[in-house]
PDB file of C-alpha atoms in Angstrom:
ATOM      1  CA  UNK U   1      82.920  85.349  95.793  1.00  0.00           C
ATOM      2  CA  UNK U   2      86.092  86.869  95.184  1.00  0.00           C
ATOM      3  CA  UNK U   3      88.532  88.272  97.951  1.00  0.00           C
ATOM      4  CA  UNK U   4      90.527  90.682  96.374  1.00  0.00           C
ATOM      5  CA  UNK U   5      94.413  91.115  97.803  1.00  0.00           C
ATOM      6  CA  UNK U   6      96.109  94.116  98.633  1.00  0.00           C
ATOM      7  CA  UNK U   7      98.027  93.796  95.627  1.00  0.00           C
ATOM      8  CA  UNK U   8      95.433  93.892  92.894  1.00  0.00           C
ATOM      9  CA  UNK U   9      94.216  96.910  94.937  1.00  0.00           C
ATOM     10  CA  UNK U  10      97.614  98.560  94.366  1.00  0.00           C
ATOM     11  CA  UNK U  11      97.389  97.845  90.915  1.00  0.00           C
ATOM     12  CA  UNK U  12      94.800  99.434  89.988  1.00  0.00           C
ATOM     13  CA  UNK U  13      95.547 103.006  91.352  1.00  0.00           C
ATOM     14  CA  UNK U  14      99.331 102.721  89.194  1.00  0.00           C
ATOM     15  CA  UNK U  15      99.486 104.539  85.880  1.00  0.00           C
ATOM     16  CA  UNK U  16     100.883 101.875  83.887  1.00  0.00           C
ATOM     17  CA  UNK U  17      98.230  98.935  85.061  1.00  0.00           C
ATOM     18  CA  UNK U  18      98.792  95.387  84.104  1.00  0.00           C
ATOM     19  CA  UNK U  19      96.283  95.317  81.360  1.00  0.00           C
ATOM     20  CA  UNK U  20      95.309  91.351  82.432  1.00  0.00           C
ATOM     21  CA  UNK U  21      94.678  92.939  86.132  1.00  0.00           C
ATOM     22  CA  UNK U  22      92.427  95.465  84.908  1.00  0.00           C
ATOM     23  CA  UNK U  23      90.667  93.034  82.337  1.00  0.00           C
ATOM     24  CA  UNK U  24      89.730  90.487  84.734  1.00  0.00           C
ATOM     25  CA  UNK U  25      88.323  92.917  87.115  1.00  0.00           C
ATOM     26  CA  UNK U  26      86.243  94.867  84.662  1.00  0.00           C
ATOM     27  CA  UNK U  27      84.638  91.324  84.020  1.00  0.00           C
ATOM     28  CA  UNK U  28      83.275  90.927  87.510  1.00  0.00           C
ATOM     29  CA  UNK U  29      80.079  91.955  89.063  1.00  0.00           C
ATOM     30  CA  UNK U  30      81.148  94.844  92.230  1.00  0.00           C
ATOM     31  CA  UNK U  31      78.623  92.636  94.486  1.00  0.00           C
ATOM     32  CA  UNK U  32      81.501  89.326  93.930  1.00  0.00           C
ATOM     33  CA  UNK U  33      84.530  91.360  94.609  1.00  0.00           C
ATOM     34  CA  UNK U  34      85.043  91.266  98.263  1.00  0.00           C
ATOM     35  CA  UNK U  35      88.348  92.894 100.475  1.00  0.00           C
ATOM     36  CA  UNK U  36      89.476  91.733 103.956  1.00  0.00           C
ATOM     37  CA  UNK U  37      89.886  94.670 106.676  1.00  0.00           C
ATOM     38  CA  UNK U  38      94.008  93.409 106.688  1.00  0.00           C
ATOM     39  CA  UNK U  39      94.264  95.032 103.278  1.00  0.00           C
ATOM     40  CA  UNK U  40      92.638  98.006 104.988  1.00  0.00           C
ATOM     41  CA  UNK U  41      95.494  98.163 107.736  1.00  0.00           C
ATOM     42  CA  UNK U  42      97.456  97.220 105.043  1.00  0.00           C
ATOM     43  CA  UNK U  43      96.703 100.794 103.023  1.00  0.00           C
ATOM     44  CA  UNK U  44      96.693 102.806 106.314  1.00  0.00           C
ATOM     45  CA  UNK U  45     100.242 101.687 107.217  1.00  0.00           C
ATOM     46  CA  UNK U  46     101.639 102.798 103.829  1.00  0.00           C
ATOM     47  CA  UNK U  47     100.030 106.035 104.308  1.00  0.00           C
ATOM     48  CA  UNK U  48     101.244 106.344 107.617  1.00  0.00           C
ATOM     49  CA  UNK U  49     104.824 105.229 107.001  1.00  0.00           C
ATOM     50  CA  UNK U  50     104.694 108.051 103.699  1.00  0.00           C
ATOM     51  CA  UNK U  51     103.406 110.848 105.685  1.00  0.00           C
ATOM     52  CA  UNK U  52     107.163 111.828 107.095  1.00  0.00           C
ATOM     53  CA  UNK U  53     108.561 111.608 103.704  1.00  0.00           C
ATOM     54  CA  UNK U  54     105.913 112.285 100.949  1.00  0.00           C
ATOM     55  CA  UNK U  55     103.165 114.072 102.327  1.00  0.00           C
ATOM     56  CA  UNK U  56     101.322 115.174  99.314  1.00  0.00           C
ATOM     57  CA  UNK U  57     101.247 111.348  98.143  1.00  0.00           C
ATOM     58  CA  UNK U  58      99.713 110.214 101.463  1.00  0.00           C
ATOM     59  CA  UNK U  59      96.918 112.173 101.264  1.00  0.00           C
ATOM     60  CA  UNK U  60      96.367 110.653  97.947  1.00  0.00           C
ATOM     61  CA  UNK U  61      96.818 107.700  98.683  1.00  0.00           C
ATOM     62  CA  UNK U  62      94.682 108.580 101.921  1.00  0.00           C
ATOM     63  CA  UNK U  63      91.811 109.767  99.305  1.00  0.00           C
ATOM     64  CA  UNK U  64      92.144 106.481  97.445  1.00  0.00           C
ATOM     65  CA  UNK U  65      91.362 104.306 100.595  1.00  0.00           C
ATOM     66  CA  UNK U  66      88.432 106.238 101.028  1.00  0.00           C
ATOM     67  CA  UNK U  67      87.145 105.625  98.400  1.00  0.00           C
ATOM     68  CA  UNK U  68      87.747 102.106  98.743  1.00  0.00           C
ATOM     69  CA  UNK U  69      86.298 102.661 102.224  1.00  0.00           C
ATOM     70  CA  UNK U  70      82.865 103.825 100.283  1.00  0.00           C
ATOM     71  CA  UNK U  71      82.823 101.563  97.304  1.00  0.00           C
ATOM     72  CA  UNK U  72      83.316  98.190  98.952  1.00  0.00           C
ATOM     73  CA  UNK U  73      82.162  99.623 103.286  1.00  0.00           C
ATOM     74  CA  UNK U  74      79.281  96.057 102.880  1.00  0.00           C
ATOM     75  CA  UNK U  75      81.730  93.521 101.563  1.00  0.00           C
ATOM     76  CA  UNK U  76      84.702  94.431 103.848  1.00  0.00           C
ATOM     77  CA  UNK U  77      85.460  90.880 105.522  1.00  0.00           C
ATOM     78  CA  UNK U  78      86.361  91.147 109.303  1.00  0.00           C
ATOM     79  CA  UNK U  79      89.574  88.788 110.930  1.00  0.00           C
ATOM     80  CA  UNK U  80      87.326  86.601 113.788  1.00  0.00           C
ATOM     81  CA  UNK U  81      88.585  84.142 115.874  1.00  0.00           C
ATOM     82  CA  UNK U  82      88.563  81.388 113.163  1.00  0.00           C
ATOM     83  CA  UNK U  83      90.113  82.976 110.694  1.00  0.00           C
ATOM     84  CA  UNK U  84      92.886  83.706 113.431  1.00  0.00           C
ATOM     85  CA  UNK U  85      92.977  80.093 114.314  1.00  0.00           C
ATOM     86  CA  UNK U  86      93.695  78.983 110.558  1.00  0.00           C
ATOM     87  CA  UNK U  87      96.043  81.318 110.368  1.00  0.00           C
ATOM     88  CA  UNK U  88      97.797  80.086 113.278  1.00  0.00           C
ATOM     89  CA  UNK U  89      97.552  76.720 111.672  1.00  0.00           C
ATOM     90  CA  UNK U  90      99.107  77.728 108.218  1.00  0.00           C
ATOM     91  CA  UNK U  91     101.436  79.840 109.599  1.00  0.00           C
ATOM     92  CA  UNK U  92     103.060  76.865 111.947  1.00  0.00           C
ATOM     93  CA  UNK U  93     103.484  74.299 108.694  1.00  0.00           C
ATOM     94  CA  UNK U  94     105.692  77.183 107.395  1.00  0.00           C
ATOM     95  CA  UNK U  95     109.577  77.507 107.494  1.00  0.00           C
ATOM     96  CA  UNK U  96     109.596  81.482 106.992  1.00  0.00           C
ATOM     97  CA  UNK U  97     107.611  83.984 107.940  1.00  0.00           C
ATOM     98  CA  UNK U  98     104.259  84.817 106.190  1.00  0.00           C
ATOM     99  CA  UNK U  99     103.373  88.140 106.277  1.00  0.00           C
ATOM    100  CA  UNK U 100      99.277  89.956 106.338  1.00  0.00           C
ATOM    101  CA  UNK U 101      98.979  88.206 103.594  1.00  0.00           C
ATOM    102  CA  UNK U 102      98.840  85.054 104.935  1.00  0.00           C
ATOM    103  CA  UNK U 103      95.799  86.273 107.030  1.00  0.00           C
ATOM    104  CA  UNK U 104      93.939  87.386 104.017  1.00  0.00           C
ATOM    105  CA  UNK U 105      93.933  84.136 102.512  1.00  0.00           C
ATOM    106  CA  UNK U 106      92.864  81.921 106.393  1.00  0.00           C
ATOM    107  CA  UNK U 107      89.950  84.454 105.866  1.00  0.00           C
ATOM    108  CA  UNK U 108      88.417  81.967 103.263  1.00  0.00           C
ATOM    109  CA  UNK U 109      86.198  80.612 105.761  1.00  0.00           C
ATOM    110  CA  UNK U 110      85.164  78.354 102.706  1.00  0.00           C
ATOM    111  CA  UNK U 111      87.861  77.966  99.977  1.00  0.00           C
ATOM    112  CA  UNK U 112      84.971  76.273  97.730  1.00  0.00           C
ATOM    113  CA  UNK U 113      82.698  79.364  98.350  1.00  0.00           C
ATOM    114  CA  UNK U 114      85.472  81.938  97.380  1.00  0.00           C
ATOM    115  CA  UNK U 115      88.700  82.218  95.633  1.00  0.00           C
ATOM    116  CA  UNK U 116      91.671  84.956  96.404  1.00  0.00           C
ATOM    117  CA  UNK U 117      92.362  87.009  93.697  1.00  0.00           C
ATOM    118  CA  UNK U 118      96.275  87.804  94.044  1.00  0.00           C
ATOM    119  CA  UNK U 119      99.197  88.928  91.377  1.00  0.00           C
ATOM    120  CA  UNK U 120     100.096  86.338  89.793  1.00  0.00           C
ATOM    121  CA  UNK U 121     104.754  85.904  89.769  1.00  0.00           C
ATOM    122  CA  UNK U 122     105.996  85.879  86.286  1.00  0.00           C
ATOM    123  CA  UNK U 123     107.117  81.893  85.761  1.00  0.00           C
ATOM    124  CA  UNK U 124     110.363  83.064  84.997  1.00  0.00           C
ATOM    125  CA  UNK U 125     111.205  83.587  88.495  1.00  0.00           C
ATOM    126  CA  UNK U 126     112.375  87.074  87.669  1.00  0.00           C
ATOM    127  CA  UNK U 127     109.780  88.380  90.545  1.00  0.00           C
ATOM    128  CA  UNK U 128     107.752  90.162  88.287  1.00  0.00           C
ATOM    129  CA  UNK U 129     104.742  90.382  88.751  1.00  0.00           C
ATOM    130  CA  UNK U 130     102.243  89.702  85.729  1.00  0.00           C
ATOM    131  CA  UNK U 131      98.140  89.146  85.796  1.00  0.00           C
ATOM    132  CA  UNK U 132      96.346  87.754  88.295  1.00  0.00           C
ATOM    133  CA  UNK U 133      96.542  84.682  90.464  1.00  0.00           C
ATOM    134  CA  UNK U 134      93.321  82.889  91.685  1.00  0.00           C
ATOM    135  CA  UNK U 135      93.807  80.585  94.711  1.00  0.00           C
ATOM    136  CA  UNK U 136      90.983  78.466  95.863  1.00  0.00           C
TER     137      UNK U 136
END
């Protein structure tokens, strides 16, 4: 099972994909790919926060999360109380703030059952951004 970050998501609509991003997922079976309802909110606040200044794009960008809405609506992964209570747990042992993301990955319920398929940082440190990432 593979739970599949907002980033890879974002990817994947861009013109100019990362060819390793779009590789890797054309080698996986739909039925393994899985994406958390945080990615979801996620979406829906960029198209909210675009709406006031880039209307036209919202609405795409609306259109695209339907589709994503359609194409993955019985492997969307729900937050529940345990994946709220790792969270928690994580998020304490850090120094700075973790953002959604941080949620995404406590939603492992079983890191040897799944993996979280993120962009990968360039090792450079430059923060770009280049394939894809695989934490288990």
């Amino acid at each position: 099972m593979f739970l599949i970050d907002t980033m890879v998501l974002s990817e994947l609509r861009l013109r100019r994909r990362d060819p390793g991003v779009v590789a890797w997922i054309r080698r996986q079976r739909p039925e393994d790919c899985f994406l958390s309802v945080v990615s979801i909110g996620e979406i829906e606040r960029g198209i909210a926060r675009k709406r006031t200044s880039d209307a036209g794009f919202a609405q795409q960008l609306a259109g695209w999360l339907d589709q994503l809405l359609r194409l993955y609506g019985d492997r969307l992964l729900p937050v529940d109380v345990g994946v709220a209570r790792r969270w928690g747990q994580s998020h304490a042992k850090r120094k700075q703030k973790q953002g959604y993301g941080a949620i995404v990955a406590a939603r492992r319920a079983n890191p040897q059952d799944s993996q979280l398929i993120r962009r990968r940082p360039e090792p450079s440190g430059s923060g770009a951004v280049t394939g894809i990432g695989c934490d288990r």
